Coordinates of C-alpha atoms and ligand atoms in Angstrom, one line a residue:
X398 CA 0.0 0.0 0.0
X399 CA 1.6 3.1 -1.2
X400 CA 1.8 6.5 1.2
X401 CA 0.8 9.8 0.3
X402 CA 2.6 12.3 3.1
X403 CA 2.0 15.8 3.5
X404 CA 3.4 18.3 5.9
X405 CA 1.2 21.3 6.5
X406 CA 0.7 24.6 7.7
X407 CA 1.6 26.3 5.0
X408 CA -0.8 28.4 2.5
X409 CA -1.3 27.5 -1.1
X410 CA -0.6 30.2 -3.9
X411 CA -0.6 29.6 -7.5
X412 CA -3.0 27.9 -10.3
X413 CA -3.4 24.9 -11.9
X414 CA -5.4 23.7 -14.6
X415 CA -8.2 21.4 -14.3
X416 CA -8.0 17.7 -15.8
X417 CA -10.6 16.3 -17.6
X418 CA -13.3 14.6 -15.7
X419 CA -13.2 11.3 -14.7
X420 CA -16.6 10.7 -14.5
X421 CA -17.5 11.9 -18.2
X422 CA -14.3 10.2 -19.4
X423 CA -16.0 7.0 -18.1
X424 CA -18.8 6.6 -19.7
X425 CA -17.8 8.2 -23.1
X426 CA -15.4 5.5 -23.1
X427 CA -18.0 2.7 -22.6
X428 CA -20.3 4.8 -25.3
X429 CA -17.6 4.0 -27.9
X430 CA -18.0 0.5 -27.6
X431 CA -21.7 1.4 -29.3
X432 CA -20.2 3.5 -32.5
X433 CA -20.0 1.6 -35.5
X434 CA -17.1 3.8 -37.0
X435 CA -13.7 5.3 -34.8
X436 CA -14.4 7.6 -32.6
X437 CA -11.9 10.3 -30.5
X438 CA -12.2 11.2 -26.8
X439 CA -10.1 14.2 -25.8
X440 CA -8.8 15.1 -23.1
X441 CA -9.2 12.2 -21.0
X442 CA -7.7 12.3 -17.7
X443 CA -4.5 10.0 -17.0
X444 CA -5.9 7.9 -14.3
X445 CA -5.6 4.2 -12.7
X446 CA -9.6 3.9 -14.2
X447 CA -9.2 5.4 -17.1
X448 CA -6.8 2.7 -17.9
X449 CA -8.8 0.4 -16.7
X450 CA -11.6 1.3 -19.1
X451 CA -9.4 1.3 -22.0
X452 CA -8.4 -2.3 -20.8
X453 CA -11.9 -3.6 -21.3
X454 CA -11.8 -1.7 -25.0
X455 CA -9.1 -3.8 -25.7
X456 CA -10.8 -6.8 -24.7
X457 CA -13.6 -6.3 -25.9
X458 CA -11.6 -6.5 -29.5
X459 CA -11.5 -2.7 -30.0
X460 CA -8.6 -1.0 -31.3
X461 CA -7.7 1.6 -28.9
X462 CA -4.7 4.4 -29.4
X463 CA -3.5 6.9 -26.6
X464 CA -2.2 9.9 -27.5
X465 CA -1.7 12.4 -24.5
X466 CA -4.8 12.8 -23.0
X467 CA -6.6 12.1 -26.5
X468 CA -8.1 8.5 -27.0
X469 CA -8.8 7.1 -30.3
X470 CA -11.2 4.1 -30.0
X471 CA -11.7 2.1 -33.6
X472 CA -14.4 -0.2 -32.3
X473 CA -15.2 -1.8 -35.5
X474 CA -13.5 -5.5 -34.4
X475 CA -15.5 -5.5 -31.2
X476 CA -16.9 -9.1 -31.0
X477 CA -17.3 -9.9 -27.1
X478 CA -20.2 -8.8 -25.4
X479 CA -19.0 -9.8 -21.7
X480 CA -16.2 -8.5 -19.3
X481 CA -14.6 -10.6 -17.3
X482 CA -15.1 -10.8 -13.3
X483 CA -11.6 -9.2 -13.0
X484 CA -12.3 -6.3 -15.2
X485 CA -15.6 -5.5 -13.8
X486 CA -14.1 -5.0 -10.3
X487 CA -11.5 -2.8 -11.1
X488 CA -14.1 -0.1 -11.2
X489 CA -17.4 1.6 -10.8
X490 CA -17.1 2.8 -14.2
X491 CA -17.4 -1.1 -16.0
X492 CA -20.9 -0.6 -15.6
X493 CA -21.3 1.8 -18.3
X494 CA -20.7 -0.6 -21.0
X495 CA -23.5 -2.8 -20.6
X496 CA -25.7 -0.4 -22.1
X497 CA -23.5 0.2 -25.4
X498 CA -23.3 -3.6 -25.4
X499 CA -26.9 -4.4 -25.3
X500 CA -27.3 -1.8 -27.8
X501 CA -25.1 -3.6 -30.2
X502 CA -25.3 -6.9 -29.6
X503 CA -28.6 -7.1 -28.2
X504 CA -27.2 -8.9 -25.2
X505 CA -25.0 -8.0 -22.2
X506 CA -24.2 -9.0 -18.5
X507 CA -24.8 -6.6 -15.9
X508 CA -22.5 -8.0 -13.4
X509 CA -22.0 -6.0 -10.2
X510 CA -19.4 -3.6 -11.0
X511 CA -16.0 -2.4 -8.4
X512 CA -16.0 1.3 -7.1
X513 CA -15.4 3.0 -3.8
X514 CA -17.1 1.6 -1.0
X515 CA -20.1 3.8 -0.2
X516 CA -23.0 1.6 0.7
X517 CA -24.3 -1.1 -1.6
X518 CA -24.8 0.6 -4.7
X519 CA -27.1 -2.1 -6.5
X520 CA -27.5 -2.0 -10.0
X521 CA -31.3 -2.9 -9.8
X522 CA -32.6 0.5 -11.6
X523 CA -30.7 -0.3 -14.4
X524 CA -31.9 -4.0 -14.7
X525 CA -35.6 -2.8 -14.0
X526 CA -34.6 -0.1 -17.3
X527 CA -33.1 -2.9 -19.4
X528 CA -36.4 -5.1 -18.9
X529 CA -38.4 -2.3 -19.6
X530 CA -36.4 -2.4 -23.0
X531 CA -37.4 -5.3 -23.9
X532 CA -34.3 -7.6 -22.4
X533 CA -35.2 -10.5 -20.9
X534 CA -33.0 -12.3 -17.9
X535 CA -31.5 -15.4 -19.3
X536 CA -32.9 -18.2 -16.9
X537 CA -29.5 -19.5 -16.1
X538 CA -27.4 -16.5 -15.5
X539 CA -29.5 -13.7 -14.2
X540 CA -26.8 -10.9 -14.8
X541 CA -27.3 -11.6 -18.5
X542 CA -30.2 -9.8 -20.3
X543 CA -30.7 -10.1 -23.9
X544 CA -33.6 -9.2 -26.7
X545 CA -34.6 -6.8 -29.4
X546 CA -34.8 -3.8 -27.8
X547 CA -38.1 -1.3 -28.0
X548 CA -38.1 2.0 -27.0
X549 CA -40.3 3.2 -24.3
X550 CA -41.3 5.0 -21.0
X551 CA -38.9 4.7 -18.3
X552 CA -39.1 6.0 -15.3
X553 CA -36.1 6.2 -12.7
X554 CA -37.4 5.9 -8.9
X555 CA -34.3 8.1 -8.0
X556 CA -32.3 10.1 -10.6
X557 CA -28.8 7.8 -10.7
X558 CA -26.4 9.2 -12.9
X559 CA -25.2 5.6 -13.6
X560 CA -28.5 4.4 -14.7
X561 CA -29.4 7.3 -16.9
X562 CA -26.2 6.7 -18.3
X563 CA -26.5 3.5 -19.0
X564 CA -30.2 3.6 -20.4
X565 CA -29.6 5.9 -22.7
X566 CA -26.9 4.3 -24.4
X567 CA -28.8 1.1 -24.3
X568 CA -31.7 3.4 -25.6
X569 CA -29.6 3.6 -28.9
X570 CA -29.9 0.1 -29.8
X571 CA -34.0 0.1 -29.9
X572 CA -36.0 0.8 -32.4
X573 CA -38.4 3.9 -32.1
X574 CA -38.2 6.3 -29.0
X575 CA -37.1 6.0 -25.8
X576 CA -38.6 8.3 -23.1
X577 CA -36.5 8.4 -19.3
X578 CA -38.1 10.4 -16.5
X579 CA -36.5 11.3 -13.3
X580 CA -33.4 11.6 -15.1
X581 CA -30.1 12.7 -13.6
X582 CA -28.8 16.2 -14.7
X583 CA -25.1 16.2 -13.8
X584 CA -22.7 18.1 -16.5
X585 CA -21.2 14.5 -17.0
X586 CA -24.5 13.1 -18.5
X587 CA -24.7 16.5 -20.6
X588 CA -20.9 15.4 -22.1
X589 CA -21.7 12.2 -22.9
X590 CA -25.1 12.9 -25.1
X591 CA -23.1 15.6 -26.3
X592 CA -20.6 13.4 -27.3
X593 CA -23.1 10.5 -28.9
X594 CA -24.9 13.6 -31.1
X595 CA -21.6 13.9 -32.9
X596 CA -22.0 10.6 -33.6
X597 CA -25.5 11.4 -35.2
X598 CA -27.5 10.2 -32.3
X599 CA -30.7 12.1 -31.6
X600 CA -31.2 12.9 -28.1
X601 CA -32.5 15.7 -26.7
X602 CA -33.7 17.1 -23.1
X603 CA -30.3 16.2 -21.4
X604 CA -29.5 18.4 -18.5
X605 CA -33.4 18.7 -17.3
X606 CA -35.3 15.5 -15.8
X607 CA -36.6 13.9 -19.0
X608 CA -33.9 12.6 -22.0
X609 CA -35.6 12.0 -25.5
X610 CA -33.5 8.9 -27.7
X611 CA -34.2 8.0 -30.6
X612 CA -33.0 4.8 -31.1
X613 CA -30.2 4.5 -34.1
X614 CA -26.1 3.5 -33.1
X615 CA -23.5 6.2 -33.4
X616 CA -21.1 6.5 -36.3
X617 CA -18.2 8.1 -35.8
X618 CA -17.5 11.4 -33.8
X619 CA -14.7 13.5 -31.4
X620 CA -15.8 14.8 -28.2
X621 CA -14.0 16.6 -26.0
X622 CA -14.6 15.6 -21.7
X623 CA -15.7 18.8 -20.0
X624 CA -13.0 20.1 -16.7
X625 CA -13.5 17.8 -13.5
X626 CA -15.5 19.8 -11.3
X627 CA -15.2 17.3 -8.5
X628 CA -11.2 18.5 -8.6
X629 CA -11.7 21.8 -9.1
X630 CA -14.4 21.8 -6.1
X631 CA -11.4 19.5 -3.9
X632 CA -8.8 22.0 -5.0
X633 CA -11.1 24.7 -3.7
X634 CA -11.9 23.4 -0.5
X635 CA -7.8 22.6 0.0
X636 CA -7.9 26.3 -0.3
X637 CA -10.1 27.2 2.5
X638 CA -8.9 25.2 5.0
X639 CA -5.1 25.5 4.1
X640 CA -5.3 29.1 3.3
X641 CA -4.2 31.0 0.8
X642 CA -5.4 31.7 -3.3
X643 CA -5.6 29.5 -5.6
X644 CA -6.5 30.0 -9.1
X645 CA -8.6 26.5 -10.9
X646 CA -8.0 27.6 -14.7
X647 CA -10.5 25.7 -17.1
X648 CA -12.8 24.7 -14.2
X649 CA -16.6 25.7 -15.2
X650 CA -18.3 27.9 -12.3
X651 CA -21.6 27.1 -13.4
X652 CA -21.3 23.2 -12.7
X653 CA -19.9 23.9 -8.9
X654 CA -22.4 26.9 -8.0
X655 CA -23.9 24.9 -4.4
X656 CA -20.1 23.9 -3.4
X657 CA -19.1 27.7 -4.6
X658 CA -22.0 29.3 -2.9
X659 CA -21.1 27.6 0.1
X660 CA -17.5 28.3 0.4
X661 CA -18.8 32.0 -0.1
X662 CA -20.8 31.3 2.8
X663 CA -18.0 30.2 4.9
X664 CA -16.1 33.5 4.6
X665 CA -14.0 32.7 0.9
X666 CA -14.0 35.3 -1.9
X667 CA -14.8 33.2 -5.3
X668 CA -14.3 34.9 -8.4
X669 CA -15.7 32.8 -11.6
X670 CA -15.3 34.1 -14.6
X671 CA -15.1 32.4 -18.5
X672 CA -11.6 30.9 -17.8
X673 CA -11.9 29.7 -14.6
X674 CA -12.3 30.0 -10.6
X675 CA -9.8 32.0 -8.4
X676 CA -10.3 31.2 -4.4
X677 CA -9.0 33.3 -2.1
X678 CA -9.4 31.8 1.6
X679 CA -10.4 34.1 4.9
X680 CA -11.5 33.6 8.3
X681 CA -13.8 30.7 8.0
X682 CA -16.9 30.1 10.1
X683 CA -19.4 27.7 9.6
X684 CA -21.8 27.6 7.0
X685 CA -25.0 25.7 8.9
X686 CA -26.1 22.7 7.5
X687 CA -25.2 21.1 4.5
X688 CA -26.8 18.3 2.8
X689 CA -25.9 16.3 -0.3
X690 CA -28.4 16.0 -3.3
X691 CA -28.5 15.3 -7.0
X692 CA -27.6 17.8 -9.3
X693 CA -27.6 20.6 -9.0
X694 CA -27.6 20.3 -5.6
X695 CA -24.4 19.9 -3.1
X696 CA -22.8 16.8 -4.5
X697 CA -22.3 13.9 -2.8
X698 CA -18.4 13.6 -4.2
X699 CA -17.7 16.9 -2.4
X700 CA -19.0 16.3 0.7
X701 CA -15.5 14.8 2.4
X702 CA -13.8 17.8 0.9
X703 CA -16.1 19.9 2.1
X704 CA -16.1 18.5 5.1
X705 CA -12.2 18.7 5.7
X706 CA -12.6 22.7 5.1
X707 CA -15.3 23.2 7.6
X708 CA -13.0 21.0 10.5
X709 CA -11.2 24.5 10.8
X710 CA -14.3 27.3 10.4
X711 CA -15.5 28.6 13.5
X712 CA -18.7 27.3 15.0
X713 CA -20.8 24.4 14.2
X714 CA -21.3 23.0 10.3
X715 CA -24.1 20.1 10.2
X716 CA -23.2 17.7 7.1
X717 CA -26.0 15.5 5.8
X718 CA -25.4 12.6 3.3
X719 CA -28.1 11.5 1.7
X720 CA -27.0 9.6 -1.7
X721 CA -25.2 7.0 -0.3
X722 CA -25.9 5.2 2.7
X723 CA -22.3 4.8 4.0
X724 CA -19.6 7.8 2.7
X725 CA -18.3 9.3 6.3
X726 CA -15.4 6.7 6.3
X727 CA -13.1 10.4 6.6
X728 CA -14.1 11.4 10.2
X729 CA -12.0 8.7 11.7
X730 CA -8.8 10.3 9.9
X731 CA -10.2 13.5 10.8
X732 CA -10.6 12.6 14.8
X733 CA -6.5 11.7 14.2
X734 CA -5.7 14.9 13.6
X735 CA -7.4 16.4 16.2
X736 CA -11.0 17.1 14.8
X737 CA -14.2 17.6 16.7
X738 CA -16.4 15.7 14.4
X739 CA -19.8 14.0 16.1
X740 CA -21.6 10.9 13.6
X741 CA -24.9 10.0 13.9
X742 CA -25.6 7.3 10.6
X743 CA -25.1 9.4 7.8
X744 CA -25.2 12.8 9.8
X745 CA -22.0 14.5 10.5
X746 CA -21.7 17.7 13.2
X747 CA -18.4 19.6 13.2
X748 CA -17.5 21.6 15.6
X749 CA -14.6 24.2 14.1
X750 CA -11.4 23.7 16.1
X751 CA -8.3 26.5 15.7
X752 CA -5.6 23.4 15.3
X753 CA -5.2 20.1 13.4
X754 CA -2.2 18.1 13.7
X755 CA -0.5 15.5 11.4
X756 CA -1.2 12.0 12.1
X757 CA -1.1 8.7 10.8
X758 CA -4.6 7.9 8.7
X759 CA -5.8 5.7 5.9
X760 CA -8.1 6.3 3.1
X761 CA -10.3 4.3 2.7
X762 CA -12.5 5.9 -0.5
X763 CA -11.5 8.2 -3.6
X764 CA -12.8 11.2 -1.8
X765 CA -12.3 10.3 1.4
X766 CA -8.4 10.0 0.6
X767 CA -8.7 13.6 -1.0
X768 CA -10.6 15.1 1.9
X769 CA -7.2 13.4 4.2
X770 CA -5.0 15.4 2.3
X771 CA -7.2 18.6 2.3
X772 CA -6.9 18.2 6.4
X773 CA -3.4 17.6 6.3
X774 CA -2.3 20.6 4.4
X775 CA -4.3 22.4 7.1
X776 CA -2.7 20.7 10.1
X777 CA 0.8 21.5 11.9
X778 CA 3.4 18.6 11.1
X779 CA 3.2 15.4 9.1
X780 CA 0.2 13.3 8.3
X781 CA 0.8 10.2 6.3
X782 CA -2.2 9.0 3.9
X783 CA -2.3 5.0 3.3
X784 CA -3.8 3.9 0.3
X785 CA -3.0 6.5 -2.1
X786 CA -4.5 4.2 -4.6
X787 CA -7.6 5.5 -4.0
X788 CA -6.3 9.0 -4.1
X789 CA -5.1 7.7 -7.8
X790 CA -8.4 6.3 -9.4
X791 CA -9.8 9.6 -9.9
X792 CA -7.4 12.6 -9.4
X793 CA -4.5 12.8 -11.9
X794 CA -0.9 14.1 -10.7
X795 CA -2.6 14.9 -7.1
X796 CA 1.0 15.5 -5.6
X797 CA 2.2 17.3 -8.5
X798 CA -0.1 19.8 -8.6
X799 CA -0.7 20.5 -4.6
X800 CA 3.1 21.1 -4.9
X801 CA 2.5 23.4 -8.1
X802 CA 0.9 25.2 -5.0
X803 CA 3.4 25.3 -2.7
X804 CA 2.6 22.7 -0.4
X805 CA 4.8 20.0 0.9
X806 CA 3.4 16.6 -0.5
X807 CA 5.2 13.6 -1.6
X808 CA 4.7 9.9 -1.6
X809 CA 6.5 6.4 -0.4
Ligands
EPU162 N1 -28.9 3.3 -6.8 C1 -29.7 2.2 -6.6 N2 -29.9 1.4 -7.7 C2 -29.4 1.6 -8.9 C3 -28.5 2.7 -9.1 C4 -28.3 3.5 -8.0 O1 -30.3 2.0 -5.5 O2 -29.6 0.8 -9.8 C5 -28.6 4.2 -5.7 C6 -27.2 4.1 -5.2 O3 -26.9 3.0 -4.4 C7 -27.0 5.5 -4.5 C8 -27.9 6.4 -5.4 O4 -28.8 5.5 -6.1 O5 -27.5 5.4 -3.2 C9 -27.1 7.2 -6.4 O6 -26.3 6.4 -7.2 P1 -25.9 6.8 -8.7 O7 -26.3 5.7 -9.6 O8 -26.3 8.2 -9.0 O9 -24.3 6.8 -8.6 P2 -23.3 6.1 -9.6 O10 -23.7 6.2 -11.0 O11 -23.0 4.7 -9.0 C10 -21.9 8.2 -10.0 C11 -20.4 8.6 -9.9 C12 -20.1 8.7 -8.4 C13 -21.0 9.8 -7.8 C14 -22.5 9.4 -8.1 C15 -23.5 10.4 -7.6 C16 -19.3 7.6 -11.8 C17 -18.3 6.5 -12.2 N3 -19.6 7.6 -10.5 O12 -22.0 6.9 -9.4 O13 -18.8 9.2 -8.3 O14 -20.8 9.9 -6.4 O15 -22.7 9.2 -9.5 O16 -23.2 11.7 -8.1 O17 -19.8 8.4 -12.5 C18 -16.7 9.5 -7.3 O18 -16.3 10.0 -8.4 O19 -16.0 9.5 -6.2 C19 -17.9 8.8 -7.3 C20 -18.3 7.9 -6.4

């Protein structure tokens, strides 16, 4: 298990530009297993499930080039239509391709899928969509659903970004119209229909609750992934609790405005402009109560970040999850370091204290590990981070660019 170590007290100053988001990356990737002709994916970020998804590509018998952060996917020799055990648990993100795959081959498995350990995270909306679809379970391998695919209604009893993802792009192999209701809104799902019209898909009404496909595979197309606003929004919230000003260039204001709004609240100035986001920290007090929500609300992925900024604001912050059942693996790390955090399930009340010190922690979660290192830069002395791995699944060059900063940050 690799270390990331950080010694703190010291204010950031500088800028850095924002990678390309993880999360759109994801399922663009898995979206060109559905083209019919090659298809480019820039600016992808360079991270440990990124690789991961072009690994599948490969195995899938696509023909995949890297260049830089630009990903060339020729997806005309794809001929399997399952991913093995192995692959699927290297990530969240294998989900995604069961859609493009029942879209093209009319079959797919729908095997549970790897990812951060949040809470259960089934996968049953996006079997319920499938069936709705038209895909039957095979009555020997229930993960395996198969048919000819007709479009139709769908409503989502909760808006999951995954499943709207992944009904969409199985959308694409029906024939007629398919109709999804309580859709997610995130920017990422915005990106990747973006990314499918270049392909001469028809979809329309993504970004509001109800997505419009006509059914009808992609041809060929580039897209470009939009900025990662979950780094931007981490970066951010490094900034108000180390101190400082950092400048996010390429981050997009309009897809952070609830975490923006509420470092505003907390005593930050925030400049957004058309280039980016420049935050400059202050005298932090506690914004009330937080609570996570779908987009647009306060997102779930910046809720240990968050949290780590508010461990130092005066006063008492009240942080509710409520997308996943289990996402406060953090506080223990924070407690280390000398935090005044109080859990009750998935509730989280912080009362602000004036000094954090280094200490020895673990993460245990992509964001979790981020929201360590957020602490730590705030904290006197060292704090060493196990399990940087996580840190490394969805943050690219996470050392680099703290120390691009100014901070003190290295690994082992
Ligand atoms: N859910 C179900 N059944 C389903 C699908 C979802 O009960 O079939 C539940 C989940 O268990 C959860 C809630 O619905 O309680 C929301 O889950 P959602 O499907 O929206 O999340 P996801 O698609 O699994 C993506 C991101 C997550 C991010 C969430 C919410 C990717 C690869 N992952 O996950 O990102 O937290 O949306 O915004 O896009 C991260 O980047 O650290 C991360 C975890």
């Amino acid at each position: 298990m690799q270390s990331l170590l950080i010694r703190g007290g010291k204010p950031l100053a500088g800028a850095i530009t924002i990678s390309g988001s993880k999360n759109a990356a994801l399922p663009m990737l898995a979206a060109a297993a559905a083209f019919r002709e090659p298809c480019l994916i820039r600016g992808c970020p360079a991270l440990t499930d990124v690789d991961a998804a072009v690994e599948i590509l490969g195995y899938l018998g696509a023909n995949v080039k890297r260049c830089g952060c630009d990903i060339e996917v020729d997806p005309r020799k794809i001929h399997r239509w399952e991913i093995p055990r192995a692959l699927m648990e290297k990530m969240r993100g294998s989900v995604f391709f069961s859609g493009p795959l029942l879209a093209r081959f009319g079959k797919c498995s729908l095997a549970l899928p790897g990812g951060c350990p949040l809470g259960e995270r089934p996968v049953n909306y996006h079997a319920a969509g499938f069936a709705a679809l038209g895909a039957t379970e095979h009555p020997d391998r229930p993960d395996v659903h198969q048919g000819a695919l007709q479009g139709t209604e769908i409503t989502l009893p909760y808006p999951s970004v995954g499943a709207t993802e992944n009904l969409l792009m199985a959308a694409l192999g029906a024939s007629g119209v398919t109709v999804i209701r309580n859709a997610a809104r995130e920017p990422e799902i915005v990106c990747l229909c973006a990314f499918l019209r270049r392909g001469g898909c028809k979809i329309t009404g993504d970004g509001t609750g109800i997505i419009r496909i006509a059914g009808g595979l992609p041809g060929s197309g580039t897209a470009a992934v939009i900025p990662d606003r979950m780094e931007a929004a981490t970066f951010a919230c490094a900034a108000a609790c180390a101190g400082g000003r950092v400048r996010l260039t390429g981050a997009i204001h309009t897809h952070l405005t609830a975490v923006l709004d509420a470092l505003e609240t907390m005593g930050c100035a925030v400049d957004r402009d058309a280039a980016g986001i420049t935050v400059t920290a202050g005298e932090l007090t506690a914004p009330g109560i937080i609570t996570t929500a779908p987009y647009p609300g306060f997102p779930t992925d910046a809720q240990a970040p968050f949290m780590a900024a508010v461990l130092r604001a005066k006063g008492e912050t009240e942080i509710r999850e409520t997308v996943f059942e289990s996402r406060m693996h953090h506080i223990d790390g924070f407690r280390a370091m000398g935090a005044r955090v109080e859990q009750t399930e998935n509730t989280a009340r912080i009362t602000g204290v004036n000094r954090l010190c280094g200490a020895e922690t673990t993460a245990s979660d992509l964001r979790g590990g981020a929201a360590l290192a957020i602490a730590a830069l705030g904290a006197r002395g060292q704090t060493r981070i196990r399990g940087l791995e996580h840190i490394r699944r969805g943050y690219e060059n996470f050392a680099g660019k703290l120390n691009a900063l100014g901070a003190e940050v290295w690994t082992e």
